[in-house]
Coordinates of C-alpha atoms and ligand atoms in Angstrom, one line a residue:
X27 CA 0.0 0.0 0.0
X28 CA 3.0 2.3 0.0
X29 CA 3.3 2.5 -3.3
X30 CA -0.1 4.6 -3.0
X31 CA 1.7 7.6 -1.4
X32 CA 3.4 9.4 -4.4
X33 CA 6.7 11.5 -4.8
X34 CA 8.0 10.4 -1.1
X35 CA 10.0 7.4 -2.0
X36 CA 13.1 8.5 0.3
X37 CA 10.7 8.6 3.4
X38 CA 9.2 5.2 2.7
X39 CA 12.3 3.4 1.8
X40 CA 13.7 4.6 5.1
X41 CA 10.8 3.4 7.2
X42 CA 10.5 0.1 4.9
X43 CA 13.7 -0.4 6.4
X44 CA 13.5 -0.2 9.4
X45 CA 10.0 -2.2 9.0
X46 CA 12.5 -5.1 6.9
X47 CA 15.5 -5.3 9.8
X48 CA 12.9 -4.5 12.6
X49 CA 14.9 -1.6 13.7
X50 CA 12.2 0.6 15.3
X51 CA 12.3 3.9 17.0
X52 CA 10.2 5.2 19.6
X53 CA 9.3 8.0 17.3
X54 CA 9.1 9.5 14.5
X55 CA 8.8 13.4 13.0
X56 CA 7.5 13.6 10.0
X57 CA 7.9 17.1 8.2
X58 CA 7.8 18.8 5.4
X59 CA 5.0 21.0 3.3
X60 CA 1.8 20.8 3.5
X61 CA -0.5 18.1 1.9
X62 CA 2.3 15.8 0.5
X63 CA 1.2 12.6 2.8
X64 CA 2.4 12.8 5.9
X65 CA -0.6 12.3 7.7
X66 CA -1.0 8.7 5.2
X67 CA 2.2 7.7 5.8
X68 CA 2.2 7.8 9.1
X69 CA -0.9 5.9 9.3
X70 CA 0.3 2.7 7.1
X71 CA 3.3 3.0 8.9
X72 CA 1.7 2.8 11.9
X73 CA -1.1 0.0 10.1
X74 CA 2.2 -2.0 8.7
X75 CA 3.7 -2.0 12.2
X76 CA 0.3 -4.2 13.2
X77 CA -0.3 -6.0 9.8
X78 CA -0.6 -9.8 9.8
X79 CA 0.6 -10.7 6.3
X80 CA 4.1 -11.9 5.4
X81 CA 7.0 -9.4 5.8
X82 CA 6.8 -7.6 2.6
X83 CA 3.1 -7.2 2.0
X84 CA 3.0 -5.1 5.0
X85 CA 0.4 -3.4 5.3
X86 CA -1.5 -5.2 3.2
X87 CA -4.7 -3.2 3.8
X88 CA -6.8 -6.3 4.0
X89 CA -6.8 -8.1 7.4
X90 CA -8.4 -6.7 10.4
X91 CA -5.9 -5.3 12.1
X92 CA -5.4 -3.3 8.6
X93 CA -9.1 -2.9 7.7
X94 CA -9.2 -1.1 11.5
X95 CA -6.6 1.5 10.8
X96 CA -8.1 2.4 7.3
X97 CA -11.6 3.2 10.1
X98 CA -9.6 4.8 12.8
X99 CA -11.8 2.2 15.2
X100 CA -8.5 0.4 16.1
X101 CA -7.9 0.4 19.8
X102 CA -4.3 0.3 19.7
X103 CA -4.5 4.0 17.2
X104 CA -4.3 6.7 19.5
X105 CA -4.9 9.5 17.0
X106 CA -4.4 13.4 18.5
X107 CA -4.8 16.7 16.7
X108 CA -5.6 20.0 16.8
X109 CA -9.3 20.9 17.8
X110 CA -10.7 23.8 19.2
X111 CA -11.8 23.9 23.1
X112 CA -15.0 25.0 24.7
X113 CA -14.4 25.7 28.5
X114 CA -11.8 25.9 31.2
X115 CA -12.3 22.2 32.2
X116 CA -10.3 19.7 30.5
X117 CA -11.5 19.1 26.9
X118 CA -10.8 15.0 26.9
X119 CA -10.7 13.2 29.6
X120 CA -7.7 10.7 30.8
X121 CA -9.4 7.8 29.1
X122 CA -10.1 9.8 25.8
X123 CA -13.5 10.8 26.5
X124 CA -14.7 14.1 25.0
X125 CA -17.6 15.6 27.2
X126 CA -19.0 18.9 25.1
X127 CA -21.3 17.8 22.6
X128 CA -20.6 20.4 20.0
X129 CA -16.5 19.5 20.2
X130 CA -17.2 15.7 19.9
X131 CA -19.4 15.8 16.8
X132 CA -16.6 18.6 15.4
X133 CA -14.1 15.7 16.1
X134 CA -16.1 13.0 14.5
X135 CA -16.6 15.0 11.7
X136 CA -12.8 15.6 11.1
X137 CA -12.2 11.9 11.6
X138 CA -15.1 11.1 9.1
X139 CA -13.3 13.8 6.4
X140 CA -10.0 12.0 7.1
X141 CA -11.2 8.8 6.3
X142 CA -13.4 9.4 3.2
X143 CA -11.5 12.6 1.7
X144 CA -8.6 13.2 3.4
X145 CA -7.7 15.7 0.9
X146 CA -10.2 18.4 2.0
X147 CA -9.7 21.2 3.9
X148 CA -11.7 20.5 6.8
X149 CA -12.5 24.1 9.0
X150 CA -13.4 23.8 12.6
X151 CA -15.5 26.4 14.0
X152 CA -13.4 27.9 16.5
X153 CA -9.1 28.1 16.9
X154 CA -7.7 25.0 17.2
X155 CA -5.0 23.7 19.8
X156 CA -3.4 20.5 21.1
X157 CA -3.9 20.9 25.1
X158 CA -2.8 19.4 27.5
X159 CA -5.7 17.1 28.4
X160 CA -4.7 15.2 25.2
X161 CA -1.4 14.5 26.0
X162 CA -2.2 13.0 29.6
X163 CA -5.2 10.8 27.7
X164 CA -1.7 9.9 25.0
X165 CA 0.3 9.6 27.9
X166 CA -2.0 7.2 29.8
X167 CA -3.0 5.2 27.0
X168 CA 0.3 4.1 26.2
X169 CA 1.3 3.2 29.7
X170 CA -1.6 0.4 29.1
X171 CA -0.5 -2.8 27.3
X172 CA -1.9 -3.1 23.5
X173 CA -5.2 -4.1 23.1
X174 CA -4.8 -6.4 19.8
X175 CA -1.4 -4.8 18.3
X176 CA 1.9 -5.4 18.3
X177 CA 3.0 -2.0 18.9
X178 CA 0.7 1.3 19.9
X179 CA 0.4 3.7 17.1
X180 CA 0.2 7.5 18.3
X181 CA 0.1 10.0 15.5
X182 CA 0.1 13.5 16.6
X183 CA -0.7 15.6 13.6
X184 CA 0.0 18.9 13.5
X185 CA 2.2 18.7 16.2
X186 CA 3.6 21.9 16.1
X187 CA 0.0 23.1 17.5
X188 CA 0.8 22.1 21.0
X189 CA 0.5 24.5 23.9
X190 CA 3.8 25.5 25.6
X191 CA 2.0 23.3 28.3
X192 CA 1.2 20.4 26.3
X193 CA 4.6 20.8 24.9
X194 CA 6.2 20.1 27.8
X195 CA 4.2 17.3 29.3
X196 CA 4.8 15.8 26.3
X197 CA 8.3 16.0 26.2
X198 CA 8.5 13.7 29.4
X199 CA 6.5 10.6 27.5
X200 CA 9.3 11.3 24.6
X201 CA 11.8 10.7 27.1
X202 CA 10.9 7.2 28.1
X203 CA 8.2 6.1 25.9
X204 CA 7.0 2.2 26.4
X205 CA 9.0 0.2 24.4
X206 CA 6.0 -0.8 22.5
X207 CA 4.7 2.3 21.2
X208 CA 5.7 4.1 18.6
X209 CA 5.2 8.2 18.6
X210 CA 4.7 9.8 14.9
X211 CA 4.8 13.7 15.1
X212 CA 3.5 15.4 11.9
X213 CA 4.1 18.9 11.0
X214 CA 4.8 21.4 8.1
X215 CA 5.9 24.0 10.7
X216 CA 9.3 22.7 12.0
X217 CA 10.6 25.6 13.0
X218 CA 7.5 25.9 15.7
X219 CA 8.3 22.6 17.5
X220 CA 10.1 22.8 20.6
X221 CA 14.1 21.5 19.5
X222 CA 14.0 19.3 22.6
X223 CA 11.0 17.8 20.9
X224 CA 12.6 17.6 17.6
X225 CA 15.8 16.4 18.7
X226 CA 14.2 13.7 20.3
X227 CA 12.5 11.9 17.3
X228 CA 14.1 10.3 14.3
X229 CA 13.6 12.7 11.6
X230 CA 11.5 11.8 8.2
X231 CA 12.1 14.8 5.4
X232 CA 9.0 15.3 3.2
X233 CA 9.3 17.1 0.0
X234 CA 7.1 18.7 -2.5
X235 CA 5.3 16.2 -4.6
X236 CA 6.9 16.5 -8.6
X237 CA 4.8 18.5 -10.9
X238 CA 5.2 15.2 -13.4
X239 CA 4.0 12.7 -10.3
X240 CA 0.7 15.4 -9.9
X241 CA 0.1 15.1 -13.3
X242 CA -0.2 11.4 -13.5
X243 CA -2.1 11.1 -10.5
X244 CA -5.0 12.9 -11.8
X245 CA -4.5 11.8 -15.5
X246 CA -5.5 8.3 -13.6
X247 CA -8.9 10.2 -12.9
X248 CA -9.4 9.5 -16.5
X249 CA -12.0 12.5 -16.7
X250 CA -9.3 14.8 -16.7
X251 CA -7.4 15.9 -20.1
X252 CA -3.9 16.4 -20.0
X253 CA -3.8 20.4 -20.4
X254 CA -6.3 20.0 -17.8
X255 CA -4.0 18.2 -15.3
X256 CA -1.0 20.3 -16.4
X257 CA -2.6 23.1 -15.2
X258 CA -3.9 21.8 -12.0
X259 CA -0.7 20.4 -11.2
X260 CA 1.1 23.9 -11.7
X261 CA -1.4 25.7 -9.3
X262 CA -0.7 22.9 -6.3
X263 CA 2.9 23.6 -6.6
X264 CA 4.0 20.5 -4.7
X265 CA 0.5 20.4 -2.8
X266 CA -1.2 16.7 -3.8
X267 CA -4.1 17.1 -1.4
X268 CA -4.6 20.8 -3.1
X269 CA -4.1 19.5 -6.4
X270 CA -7.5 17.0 -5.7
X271 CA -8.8 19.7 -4.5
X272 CA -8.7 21.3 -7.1
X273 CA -9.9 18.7 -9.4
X274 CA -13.0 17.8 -7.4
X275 CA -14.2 21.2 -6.9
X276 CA -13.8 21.9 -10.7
X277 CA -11.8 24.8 -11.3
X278 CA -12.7 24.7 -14.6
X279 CA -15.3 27.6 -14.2
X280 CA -12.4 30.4 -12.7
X281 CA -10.0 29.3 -15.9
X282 CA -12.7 30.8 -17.8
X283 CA -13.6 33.7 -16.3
X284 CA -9.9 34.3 -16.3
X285 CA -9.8 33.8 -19.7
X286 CA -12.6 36.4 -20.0
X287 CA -10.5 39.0 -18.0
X288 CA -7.7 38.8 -20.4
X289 CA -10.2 39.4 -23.5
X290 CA -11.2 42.3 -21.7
X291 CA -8.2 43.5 -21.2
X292 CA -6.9 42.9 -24.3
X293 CA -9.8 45.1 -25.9
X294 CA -9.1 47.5 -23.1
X295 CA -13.2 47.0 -22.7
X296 CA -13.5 49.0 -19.2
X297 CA -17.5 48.8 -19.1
X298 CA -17.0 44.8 -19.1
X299 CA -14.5 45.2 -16.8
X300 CA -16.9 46.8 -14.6
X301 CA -19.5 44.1 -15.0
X302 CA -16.4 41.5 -14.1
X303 CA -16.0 43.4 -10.9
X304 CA -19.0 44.2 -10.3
X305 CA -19.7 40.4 -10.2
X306 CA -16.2 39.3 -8.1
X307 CA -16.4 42.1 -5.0
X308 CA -18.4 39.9 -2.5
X309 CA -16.5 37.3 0.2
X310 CA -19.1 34.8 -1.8
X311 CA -16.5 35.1 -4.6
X312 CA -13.2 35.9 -2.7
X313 CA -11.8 31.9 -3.3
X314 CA -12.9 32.2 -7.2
X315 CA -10.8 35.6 -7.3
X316 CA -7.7 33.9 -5.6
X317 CA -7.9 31.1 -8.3
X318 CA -8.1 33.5 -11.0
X319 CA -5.0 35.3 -9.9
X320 CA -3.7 32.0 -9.3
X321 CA -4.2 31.5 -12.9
X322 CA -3.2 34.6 -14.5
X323 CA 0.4 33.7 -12.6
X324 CA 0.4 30.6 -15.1
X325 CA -0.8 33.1 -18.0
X326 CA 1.9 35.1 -17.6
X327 CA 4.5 32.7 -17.7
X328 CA 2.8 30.7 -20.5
X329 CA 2.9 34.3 -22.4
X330 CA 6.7 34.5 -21.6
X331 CA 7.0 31.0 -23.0
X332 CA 5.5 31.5 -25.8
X333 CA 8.3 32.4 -28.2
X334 CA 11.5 30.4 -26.9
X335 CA 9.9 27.3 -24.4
X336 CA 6.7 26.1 -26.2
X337 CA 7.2 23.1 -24.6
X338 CA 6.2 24.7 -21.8
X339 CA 3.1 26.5 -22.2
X340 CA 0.4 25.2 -20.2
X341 CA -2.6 27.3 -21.8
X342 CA -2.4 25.3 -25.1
X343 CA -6.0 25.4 -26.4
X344 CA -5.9 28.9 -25.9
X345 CA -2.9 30.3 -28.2
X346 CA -4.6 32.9 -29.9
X347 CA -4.7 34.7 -26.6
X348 CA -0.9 34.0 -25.8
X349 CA 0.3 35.4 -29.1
X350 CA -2.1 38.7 -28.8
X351 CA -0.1 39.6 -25.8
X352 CA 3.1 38.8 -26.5
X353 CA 3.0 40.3 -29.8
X354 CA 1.8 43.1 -27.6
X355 CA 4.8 42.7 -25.2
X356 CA 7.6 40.8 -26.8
X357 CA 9.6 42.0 -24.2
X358 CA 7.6 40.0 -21.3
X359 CA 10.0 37.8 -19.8
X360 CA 11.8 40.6 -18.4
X361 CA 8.6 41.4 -16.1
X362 CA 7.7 38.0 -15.2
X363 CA 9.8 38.1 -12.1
X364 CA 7.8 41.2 -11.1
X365 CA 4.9 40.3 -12.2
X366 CA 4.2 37.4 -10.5
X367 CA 5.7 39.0 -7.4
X368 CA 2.7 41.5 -7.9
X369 CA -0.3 39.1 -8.2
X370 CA 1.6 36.8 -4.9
X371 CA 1.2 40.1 -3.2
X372 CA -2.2 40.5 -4.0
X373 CA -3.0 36.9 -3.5
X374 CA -1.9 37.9 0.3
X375 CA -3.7 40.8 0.2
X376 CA -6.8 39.0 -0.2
X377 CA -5.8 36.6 2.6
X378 CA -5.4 40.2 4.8
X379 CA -9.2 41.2 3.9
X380 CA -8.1 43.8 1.4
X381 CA -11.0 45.0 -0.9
X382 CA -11.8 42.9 -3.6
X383 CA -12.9 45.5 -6.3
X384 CA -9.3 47.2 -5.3
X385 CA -7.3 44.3 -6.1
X386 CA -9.0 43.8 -9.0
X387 CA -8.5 47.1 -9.9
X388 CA -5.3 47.2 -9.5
X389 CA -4.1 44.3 -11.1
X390 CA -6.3 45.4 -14.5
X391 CA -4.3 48.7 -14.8
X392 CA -1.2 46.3 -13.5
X393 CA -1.9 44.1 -17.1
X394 CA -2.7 47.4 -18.9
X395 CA 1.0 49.3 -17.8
X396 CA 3.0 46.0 -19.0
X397 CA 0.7 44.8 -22.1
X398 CA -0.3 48.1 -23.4
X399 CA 2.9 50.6 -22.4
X400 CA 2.4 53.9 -23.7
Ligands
ZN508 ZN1 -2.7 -6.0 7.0

């Protein structure tokens, strides 16, 4: 089932390893960006560490042990993440009980999303935290013996959302952890772990998932044309998860309207361009507006492409619209650096609450100054 987890072989070969020669640590810090399989990894680690087939089928994904990781139902899975709290009192008890109805259907939903669609964002209603509560219920789980396991499996995901206070309880189970349990730490945040925590684990590098791996992973959704994925696979940069995203929310629609900017543009149409705004200033349609400056970043470079790298272009079926500008700018590659600088900065802008129609505004008369220069 490793072979399912894409673009990470140097992870998985480690920990096949040390699955192979039965050389085990205590635990484990995952790392690395966001969306890349961490979380996955950890969990058929953790599922080939219990697995009852032979040695190298491990995890097979088809025996009980198995079929209860793939649930999260299996006793021996002590899962812990961020989720957000509701009073003073302790938010789980020492046995792993969550009292506040509201916080325990939240965390049966997440479970639910992890298990059927792991690739969506899932938003809690409230900041999130790992308290300390969770870590005594971690750290009194694994002083028990295993239920059915060999080993204990505790995955903390986003570790790097601990309390100070949770931090430190926690760095006394690292310290002498049951020989029997294994601790897996995920986080794209490094830097915001404690370095005693860090220090402590042995540490798994994650890395950007291969434009070329993204592609063929959603070229297997056979739906999906090959511009179609090429485009996709440029907006994830390195993000899987956002990359299926993507895909299952059909971002097809925002190419288009995006597409429909640039005409406008191009005819230097500003009562159309007032309709576009008029039609992209409400928070309803702030995530359509990031993906359309997401995709005039691939524009740009696809228009600075267009005479030397071909090859390259990503916006093939639309070449009429690549040659008007560069014919209007031949000298575009010099301000794609700066360009796509720009529409970052608005991207974060929009992050920041900034005023829709402004951005818009100012990223029209942004394509005007470089396409049309006086
Ligand atoms: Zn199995």
């Amino acid at each position: 089932m490793f072979s399912q987890i894409k673009g990470q072989d140097k992870a998985i070969e480690i920990l096949k390893r040390a699955i192979r020669h039965d050389k085990i640590a205590n635990s484990y810090l995952f790392f690395g960006p966001e969306g890349v399989g961490k979380f996955t990894t950890a969990l058929y680690f953790g599922m080939a560490l219990n697995c009852h087939a032979t040695l190298d089928k491990r995890p097979c994904g088809e025996c009980v042990s198995c079929k209860k990781f793939l649930s999260f139902s299996h006793p021996d899975l002590i899962f812990v993440f961020p989720f957000p709290k509701e009073s003073n009192k302790p938010d789980v008890s020492i046995e792993g009980e969550i009292k506040v109805e509201k916080i325990l259907s939240e965390y049966k939903d997440y479970i639910d999303n992890k298990k059927s669609s792991p690739w969506k964002e899932f938003f809690f209603y409230k900041n999130v935290g790992i308290r300390i509560a969770s870590i005594r219920m971690l750290e009194h789980r694994i002083q028990l013996s295993p239920n059915e396991g060999i080993y204990k499996i505790c995955i903390i995901e986003n570790a790097e959302e601990m309390t100070l206070a949770a931090a430190n309880a926690f760095l006394k189970t690292l310290e002498e952890p049951p020989s029997d349990t294994v601790i897996i730490l995920t986080t794209s945040k490094v830097n915001s772990l404690l370095p005693t925590i860090i220090s402590r684990c042995q540490q798994i590098p994650f890395y950007p998932v291969s434009r070329s791996i993204i592609e063929k992973k959603l070229e297997e959704n056979k739906f999906l044309e090959n511009i179609e994925a090429k485009m996709y696979a440029r907006i994830a940069n390195g993000n899987m998860e956002k990359a299926l995203r993507l895909v299952e929310e059909g971002r097809i629609e925002s190419r288009e309207q995006t597409v429909e900017l640039l005409r406008i543009m191009i005819n230097q149409d500003d009562i159309k361009f007032l309709d576009f705004v008029g039609r992209h200033r409400t928070s309803k349609t702030k995530n359509q507006l990031i993906e359309i400056i997401s995709h005039l970043i691939i524009w740009i470079c696809d228009v600075s492409y267009f005479k030397n790298y071909p090859s390259e272009i990503i916006n093939l079926d639309k070449t009429d619209i690549l040659e008007t500008l560069y014919r209007k700018n031949p000298n575009v590659e010099d301000y794609v650096s700066e360009l796509t600088n720009f529409l970052e900065e608005m991207l974060r802008k929009l992050d920041g609450h900034v005023n829709q129609q402004l951005i818009l505004t100012e990223i029209y008369n942004r394509l005007l100054k470089t396409f049309f220069p006086e």
